[in-house]
JSON list of C-alpha atoms in Angstrom, two decimals:
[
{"chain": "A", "resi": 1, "resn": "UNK", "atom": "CA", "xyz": [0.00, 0.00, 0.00]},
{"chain": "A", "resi": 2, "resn": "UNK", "atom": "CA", "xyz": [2.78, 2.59, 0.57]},
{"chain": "A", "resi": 3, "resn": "UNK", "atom": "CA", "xyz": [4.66, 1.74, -2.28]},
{"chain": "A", "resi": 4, "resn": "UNK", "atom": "CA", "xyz": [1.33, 2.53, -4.38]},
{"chain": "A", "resi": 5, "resn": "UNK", "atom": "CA", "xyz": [0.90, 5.52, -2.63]},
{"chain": "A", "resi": 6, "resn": "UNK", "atom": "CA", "xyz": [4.39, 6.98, -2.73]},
{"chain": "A", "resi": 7, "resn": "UNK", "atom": "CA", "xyz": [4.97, 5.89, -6.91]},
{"chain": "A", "resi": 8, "resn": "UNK", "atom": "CA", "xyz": [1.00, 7.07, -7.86]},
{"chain": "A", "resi": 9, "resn": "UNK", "atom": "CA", "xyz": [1.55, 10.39, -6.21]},
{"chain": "A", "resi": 10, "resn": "UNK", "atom": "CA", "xyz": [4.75, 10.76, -7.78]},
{"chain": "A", "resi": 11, "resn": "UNK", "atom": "CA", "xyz": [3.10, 10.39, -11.01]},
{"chain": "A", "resi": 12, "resn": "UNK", "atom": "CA", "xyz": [0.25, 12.72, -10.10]},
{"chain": "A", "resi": 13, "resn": "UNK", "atom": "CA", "xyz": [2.64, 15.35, -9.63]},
{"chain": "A", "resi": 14, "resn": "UNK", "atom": "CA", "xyz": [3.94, 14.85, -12.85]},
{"chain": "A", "resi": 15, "resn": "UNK", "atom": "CA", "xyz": [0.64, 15.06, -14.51]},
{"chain": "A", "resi": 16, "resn": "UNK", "atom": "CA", "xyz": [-0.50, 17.68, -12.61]},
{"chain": "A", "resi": 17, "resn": "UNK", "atom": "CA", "xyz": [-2.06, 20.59, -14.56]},
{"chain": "A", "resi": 18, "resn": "UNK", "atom": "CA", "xyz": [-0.49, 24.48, -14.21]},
{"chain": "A", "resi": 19, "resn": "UNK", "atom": "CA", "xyz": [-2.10, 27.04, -11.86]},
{"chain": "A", "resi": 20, "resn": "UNK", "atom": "CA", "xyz": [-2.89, 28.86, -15.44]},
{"chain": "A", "resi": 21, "resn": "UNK", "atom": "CA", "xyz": [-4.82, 25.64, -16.05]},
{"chain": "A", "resi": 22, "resn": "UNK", "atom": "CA", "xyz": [-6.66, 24.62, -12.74]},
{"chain": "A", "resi": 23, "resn": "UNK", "atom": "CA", "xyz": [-6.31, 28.46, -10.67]},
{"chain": "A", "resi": 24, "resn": "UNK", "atom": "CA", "xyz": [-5.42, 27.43, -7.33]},
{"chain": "A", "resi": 25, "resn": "UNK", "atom": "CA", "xyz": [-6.44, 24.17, -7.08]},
{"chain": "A", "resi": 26, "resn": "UNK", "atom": "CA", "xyz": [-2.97, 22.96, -8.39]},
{"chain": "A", "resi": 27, "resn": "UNK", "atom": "CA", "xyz": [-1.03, 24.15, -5.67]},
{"chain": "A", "resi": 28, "resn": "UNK", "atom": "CA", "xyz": [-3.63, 22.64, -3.09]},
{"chain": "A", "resi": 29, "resn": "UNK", "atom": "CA", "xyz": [-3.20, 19.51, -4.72]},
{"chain": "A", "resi": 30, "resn": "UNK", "atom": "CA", "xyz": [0.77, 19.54, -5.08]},
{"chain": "A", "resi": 31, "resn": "UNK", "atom": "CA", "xyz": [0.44, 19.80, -1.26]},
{"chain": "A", "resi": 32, "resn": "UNK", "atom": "CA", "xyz": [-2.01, 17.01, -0.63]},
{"chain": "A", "resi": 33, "resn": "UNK", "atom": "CA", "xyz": [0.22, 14.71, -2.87]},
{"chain": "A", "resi": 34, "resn": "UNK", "atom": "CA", "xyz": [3.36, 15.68, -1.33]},
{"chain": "A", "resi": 35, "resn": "UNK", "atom": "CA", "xyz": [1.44, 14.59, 2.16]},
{"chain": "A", "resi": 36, "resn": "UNK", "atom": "CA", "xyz": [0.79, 11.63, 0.91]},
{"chain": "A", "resi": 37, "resn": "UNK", "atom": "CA", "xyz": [4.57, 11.00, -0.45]},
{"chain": "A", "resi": 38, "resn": "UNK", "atom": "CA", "xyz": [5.20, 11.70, 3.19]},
{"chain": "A", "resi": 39, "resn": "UNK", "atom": "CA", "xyz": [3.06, 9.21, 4.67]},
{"chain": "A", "resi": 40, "resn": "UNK", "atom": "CA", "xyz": [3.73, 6.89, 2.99]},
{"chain": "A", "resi": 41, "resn": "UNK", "atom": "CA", "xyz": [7.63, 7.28, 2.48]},
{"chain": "A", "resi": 42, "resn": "UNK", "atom": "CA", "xyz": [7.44, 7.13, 6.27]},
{"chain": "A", "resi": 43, "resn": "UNK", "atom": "CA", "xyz": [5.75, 3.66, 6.42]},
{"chain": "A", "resi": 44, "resn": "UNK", "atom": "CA", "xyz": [8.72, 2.55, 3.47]},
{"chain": "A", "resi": 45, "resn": "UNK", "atom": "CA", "xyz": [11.42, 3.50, 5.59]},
{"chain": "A", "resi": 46, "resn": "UNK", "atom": "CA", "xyz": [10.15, 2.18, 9.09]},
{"chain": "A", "resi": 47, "resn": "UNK", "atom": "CA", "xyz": [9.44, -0.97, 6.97]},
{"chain": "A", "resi": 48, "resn": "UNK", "atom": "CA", "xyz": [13.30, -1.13, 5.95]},
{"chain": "A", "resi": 49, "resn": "UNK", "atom": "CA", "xyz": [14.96, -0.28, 8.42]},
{"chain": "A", "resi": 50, "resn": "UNK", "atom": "CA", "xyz": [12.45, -2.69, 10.19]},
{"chain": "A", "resi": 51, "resn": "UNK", "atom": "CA", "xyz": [12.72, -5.28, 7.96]},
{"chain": "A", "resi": 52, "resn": "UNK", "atom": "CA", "xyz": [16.53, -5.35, 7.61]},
{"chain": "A", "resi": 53, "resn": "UNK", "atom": "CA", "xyz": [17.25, -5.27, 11.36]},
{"chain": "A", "resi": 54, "resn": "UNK", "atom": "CA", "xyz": [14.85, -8.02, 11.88]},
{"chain": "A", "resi": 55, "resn": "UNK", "atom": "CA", "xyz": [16.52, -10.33, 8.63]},
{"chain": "A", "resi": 56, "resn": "UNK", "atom": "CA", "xyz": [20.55, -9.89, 10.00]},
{"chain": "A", "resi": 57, "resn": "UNK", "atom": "CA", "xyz": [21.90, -11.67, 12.39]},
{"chain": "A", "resi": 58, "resn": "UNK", "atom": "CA", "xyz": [21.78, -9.97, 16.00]},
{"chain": "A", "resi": 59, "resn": "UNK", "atom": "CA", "xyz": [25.66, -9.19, 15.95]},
{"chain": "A", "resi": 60, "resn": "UNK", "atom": "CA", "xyz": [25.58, -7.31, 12.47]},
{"chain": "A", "resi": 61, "resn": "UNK", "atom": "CA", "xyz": [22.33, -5.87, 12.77]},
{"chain": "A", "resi": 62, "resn": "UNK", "atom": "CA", "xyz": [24.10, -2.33, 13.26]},
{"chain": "A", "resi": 63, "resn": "UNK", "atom": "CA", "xyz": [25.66, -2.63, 9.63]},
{"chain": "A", "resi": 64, "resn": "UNK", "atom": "CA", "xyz": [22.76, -4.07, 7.94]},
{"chain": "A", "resi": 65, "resn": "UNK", "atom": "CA", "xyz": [19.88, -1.58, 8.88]},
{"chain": "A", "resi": 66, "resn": "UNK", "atom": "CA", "xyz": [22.92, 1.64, 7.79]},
{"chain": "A", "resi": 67, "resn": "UNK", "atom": "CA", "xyz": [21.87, 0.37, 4.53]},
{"chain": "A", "resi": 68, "resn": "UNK", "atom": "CA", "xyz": [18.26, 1.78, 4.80]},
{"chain": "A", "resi": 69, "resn": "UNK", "atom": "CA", "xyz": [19.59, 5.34, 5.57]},
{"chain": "A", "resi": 70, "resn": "UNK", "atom": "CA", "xyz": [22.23, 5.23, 3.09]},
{"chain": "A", "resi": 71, "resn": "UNK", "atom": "CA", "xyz": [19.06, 4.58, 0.65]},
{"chain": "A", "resi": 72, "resn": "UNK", "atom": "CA", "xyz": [17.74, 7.95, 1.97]},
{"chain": "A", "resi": 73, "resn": "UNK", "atom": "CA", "xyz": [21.10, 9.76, 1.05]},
{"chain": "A", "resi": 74, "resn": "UNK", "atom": "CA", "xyz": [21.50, 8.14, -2.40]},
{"chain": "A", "resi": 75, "resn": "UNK", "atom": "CA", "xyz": [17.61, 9.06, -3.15]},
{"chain": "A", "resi": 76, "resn": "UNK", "atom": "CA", "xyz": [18.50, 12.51, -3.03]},
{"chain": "A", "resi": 77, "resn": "UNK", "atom": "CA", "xyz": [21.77, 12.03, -5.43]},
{"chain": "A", "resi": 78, "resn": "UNK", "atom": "CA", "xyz": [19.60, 10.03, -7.73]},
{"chain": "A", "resi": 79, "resn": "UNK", "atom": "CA", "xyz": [17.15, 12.80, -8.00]},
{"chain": "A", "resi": 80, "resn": "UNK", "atom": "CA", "xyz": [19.67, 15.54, -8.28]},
{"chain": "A", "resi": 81, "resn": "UNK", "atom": "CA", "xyz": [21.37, 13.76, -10.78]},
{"chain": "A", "resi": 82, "resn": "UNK", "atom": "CA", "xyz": [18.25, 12.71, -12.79]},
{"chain": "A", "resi": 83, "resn": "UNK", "atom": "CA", "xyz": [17.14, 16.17, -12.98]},
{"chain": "A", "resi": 84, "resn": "UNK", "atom": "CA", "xyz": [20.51, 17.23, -13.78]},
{"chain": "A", "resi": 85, "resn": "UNK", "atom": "CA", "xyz": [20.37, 14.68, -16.87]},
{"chain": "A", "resi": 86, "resn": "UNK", "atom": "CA", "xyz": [16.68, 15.79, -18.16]},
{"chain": "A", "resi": 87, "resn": "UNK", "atom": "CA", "xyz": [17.46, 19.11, -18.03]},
{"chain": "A", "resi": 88, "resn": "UNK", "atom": "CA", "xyz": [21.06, 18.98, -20.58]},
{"chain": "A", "resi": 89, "resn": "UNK", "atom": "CA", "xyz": [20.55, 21.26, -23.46]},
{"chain": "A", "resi": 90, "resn": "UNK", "atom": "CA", "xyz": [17.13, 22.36, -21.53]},
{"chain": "A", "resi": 91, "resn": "UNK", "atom": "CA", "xyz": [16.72, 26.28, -21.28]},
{"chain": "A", "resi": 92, "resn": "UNK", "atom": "CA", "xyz": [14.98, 27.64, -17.98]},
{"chain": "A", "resi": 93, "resn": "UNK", "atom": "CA", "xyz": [12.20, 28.28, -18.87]},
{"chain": "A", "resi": 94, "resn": "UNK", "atom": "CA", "xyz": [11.80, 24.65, -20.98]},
{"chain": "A", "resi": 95, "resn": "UNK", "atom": "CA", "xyz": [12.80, 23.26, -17.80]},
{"chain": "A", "resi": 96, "resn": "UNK", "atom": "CA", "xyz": [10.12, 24.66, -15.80]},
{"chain": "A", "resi": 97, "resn": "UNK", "atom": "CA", "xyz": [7.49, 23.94, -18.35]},
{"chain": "A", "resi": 98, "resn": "UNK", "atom": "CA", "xyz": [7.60, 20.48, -19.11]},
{"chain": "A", "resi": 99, "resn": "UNK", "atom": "CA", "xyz": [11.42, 19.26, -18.51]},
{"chain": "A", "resi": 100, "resn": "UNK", "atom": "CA", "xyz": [10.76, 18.96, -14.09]},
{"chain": "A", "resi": 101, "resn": "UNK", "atom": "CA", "xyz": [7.78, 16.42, -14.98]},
{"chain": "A", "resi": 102, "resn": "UNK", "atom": "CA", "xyz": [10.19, 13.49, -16.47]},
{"chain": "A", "resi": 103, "resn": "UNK", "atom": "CA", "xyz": [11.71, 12.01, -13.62]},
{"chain": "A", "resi": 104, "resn": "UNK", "atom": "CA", "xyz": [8.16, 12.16, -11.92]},
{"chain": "A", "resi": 105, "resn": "UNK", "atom": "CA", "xyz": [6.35, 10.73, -14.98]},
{"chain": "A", "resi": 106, "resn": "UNK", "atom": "CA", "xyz": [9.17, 8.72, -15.64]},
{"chain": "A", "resi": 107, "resn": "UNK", "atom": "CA", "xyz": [9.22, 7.10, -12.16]},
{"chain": "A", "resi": 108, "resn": "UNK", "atom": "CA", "xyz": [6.11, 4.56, -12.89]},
{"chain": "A", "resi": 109, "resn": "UNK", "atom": "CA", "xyz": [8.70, 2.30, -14.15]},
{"chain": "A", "resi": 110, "resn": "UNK", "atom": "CA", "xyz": [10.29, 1.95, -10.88]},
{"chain": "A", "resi": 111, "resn": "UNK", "atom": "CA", "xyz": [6.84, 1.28, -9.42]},
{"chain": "A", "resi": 112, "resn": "UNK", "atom": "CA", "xyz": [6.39, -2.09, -10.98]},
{"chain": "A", "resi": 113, "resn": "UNK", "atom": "CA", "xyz": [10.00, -2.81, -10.40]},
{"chain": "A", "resi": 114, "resn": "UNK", "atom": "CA", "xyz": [9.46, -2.43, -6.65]},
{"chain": "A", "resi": 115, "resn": "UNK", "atom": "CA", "xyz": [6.19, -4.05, -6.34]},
{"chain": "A", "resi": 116, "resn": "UNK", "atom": "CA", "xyz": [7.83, -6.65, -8.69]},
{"chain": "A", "resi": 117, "resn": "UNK", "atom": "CA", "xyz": [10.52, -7.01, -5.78]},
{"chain": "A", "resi": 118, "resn": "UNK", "atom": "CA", "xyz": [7.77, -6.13, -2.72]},
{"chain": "A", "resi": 119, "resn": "UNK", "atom": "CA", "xyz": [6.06, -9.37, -3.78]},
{"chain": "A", "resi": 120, "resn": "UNK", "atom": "CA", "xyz": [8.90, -12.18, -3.63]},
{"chain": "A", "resi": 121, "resn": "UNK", "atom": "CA", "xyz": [9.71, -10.87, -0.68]},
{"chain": "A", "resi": 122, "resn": "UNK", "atom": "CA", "xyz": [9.62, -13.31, 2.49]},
{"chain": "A", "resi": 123, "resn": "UNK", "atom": "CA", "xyz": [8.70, -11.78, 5.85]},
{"chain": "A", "resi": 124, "resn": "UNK", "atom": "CA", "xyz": [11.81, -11.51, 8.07]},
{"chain": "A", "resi": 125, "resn": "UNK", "atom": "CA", "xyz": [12.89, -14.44, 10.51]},
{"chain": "A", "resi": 126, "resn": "UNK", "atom": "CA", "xyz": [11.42, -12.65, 13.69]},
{"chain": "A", "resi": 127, "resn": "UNK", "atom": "CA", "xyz": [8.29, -12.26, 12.25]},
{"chain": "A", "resi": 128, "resn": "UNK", "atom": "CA", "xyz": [8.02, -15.32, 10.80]},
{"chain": "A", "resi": 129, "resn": "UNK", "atom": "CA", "xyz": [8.88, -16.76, 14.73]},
{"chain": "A", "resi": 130, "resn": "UNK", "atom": "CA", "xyz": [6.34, -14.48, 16.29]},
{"chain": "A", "resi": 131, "resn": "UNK", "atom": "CA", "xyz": [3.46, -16.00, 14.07]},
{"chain": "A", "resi": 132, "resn": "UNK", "atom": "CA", "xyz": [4.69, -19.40, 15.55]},
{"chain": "A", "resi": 133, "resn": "UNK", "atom": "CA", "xyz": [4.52, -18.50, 19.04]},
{"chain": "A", "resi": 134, "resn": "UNK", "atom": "CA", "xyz": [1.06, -19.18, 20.84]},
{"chain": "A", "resi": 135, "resn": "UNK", "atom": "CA", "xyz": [-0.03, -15.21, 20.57]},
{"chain": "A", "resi": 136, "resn": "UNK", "atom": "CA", "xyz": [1.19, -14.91, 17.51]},
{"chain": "A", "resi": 137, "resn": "UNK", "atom": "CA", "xyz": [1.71, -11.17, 16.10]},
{"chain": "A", "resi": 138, "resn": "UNK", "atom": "CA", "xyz": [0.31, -8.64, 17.70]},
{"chain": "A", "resi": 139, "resn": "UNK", "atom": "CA", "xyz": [-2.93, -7.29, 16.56]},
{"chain": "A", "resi": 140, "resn": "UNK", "atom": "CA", "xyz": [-3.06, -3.73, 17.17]},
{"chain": "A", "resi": 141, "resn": "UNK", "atom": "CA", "xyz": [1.64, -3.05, 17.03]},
{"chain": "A", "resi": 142, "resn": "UNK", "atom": "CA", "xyz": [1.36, 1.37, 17.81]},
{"chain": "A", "resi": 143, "resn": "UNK", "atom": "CA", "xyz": [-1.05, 0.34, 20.66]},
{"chain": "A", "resi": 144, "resn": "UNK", "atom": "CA", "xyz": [1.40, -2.08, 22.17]},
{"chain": "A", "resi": 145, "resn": "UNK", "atom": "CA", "xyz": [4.51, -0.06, 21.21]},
{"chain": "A", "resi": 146, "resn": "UNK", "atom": "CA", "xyz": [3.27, 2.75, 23.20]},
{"chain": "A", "resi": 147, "resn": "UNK", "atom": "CA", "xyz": [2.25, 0.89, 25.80]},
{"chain": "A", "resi": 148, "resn": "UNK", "atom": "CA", "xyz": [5.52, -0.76, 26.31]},
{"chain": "A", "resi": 149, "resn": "UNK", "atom": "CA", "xyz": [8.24, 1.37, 24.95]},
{"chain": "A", "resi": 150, "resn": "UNK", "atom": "CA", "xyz": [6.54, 4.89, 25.26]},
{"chain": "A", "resi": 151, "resn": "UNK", "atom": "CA", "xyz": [9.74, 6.51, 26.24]},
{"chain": "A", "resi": 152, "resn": "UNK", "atom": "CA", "xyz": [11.69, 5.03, 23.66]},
{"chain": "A", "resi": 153, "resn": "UNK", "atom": "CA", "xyz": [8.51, 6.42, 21.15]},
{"chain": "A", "resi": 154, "resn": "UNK", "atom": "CA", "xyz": [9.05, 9.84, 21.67]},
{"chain": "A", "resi": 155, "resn": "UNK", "atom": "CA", "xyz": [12.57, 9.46, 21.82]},
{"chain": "A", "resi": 156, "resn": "UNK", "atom": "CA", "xyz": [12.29, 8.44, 18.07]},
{"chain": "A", "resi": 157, "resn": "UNK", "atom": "CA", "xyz": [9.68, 10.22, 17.05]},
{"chain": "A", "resi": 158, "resn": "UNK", "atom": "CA", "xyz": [11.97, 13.21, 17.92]},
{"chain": "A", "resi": 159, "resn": "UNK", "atom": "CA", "xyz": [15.09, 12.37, 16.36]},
{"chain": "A", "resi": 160, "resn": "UNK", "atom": "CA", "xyz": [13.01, 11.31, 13.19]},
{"chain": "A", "resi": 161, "resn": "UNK", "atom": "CA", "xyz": [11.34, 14.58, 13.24]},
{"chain": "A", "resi": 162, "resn": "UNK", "atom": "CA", "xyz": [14.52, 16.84, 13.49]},
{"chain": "A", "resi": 163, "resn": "UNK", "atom": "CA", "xyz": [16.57, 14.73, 11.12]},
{"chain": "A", "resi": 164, "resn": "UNK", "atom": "CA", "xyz": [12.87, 14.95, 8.39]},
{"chain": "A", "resi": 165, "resn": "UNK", "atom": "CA", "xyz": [13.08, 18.80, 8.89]},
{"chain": "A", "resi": 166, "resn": "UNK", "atom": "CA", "xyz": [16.41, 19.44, 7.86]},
{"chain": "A", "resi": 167, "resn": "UNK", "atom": "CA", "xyz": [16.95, 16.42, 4.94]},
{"chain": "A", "resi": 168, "resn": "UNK", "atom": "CA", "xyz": [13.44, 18.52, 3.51]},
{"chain": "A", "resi": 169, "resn": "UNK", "atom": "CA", "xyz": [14.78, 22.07, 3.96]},
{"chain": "A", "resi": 170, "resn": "UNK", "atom": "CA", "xyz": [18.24, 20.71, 2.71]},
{"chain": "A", "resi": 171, "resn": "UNK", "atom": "CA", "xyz": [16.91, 19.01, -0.29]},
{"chain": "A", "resi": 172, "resn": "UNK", "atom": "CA", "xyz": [14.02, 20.63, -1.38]},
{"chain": "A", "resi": 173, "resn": "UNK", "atom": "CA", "xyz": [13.60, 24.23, 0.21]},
{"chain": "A", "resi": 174, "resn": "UNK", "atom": "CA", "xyz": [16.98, 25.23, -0.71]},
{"chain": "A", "resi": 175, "resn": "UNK", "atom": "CA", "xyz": [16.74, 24.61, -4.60]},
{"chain": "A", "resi": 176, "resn": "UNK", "atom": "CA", "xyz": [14.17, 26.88, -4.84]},
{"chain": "A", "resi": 177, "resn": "UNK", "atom": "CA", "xyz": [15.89, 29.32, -2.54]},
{"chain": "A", "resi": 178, "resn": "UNK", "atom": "CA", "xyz": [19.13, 29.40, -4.02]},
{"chain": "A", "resi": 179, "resn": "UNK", "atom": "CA", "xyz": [17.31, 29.49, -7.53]},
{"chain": "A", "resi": 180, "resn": "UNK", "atom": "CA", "xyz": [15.00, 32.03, -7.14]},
{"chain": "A", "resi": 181, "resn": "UNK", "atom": "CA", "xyz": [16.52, 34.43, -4.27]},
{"chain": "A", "resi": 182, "resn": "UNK", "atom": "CA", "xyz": [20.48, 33.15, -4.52]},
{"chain": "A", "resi": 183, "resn": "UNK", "atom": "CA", "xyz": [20.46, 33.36, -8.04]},
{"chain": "A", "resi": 184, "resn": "UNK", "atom": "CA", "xyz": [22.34, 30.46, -8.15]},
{"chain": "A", "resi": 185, "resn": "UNK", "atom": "CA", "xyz": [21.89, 28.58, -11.70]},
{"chain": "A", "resi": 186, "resn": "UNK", "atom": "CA", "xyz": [20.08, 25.50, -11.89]},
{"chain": "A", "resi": 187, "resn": "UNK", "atom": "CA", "xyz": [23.05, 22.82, -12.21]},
{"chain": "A", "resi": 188, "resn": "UNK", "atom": "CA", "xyz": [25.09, 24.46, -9.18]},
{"chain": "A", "resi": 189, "resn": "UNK", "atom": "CA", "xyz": [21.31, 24.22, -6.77]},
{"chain": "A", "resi": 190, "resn": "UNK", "atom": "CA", "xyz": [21.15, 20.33, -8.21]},
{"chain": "A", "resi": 191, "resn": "UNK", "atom": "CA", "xyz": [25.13, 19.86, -7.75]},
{"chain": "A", "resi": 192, "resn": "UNK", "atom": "CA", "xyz": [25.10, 21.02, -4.14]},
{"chain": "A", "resi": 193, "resn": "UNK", "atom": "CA", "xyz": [21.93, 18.71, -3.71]},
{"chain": "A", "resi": 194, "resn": "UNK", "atom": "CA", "xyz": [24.10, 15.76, -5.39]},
{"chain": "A", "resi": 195, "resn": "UNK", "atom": "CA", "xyz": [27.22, 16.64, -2.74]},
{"chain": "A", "resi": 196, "resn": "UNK", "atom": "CA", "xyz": [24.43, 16.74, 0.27]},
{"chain": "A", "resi": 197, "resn": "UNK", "atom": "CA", "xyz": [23.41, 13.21, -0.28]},
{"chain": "A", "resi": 198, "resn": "UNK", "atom": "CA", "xyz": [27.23, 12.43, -0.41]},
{"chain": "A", "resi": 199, "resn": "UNK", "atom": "CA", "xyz": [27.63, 13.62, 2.32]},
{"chain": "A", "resi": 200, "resn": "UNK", "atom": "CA", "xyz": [24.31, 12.07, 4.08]},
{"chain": "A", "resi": 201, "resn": "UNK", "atom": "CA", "xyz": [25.29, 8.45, 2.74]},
{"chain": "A", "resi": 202, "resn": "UNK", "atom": "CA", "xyz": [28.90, 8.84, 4.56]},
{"chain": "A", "resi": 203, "resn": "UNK", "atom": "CA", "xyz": [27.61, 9.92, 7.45]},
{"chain": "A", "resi": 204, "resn": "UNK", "atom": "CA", "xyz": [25.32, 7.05, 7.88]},
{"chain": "A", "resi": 205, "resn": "UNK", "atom": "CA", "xyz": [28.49, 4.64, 7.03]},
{"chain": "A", "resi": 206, "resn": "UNK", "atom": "CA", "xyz": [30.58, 6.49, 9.50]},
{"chain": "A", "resi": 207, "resn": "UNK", "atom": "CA", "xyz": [27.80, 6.07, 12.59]},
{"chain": "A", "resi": 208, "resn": "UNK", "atom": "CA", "xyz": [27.10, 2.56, 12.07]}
]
């Protein structure tokens, strides 16, 4: 479900008609999509990380989930990068018009390679354990997280929400700032976004 969600509103956002087109209905809908690629990009990366802690073995299990973070670093090169590609031998102003939507139209393909992938997918050893045991999984897991590990909740909750904050202003608010009030040119915003993911990937490598 949140691979659905993150790819189709992707694509929406691609398809989405101009402000000329729809008045202001397009930027109320840019936002509702882009809530919905947060949702749900939320649930894919609890699900990693989740995932690869519970599939490694209990002494590597450090290394193995650093993996799902360096995938958050290397998204934002990717994206950089890609839009750095499309928009070769693109002017401005044909790279605000239609050139921006590629990557986002582009990125159905990658939907049916991950649900492709999503699909063959086993569930990891402790889970597959907990459905043996006589309670088997738990039916309602926030409820019982809070309950038992509330501390440890907010504690997380925190961190995740400082580190979201930044990676967004980072990687998205600052294009548009150092485009549009910088006037920095479009391959030096989308190089500097290309060296912050660089730098986010190491840094997850470093603190495992």
């Amino acid at each position: 479900i949140t691979l659905l969600m993150m790819g189709g509103a992707t694509v929406l956002v691609g398809a989405m008609p101009t402000a000329e087109q729809i008045g202001v209905a397009a930027p109320i809908l840019i936002v509702l999509l882009r809530v919905v690629q947060g949702l749900a990009a939320g649930g894919e990366l609890a699900g990693a990380a989740l995932f690869s802690t519970e599939s490694a073995p209990p002494a590597k299990r450090g290394f193995w989930t650093m993996f799902t973070s360096l995938g958050g670093g290397f998204s934002i090169v990717f994206a950089n990068a890609t839009l750095l590609a499309v928009g070769v031998g693109m002017t401005d102003e044909q790279f605000a018009s239609y050139g921006w939507r590629i990557p986002f139209l582009a990125s159905s393909v990658l939907i049916l390679v991950g649900l492709y992938i999503r699909l063959r997918i086993d569930e990891s050893p402790v889970f597959e354990a907990e459905t043996r045991t006589e309670t088997g999984p738990t039916k309602v897991p926030l409820v019982e997280a809070w309950r038992s590990q509330s501390r440890q909740m907010l504690l997380v909750a925190g961190i995740s929400i400082m580190q979201a904050a930044f990676t967004y202003l980072g990687a998205t608010y600052f294009a548009n700032v150092g485009a549009t009030q910088l006037g920095l040119s479009r391959n030096t915003v989308l190089a500097a976004g290309i060296a912050g993911g660089l730098f986010w990937a190491a840094g997850g490598v470093v603190g495992a």
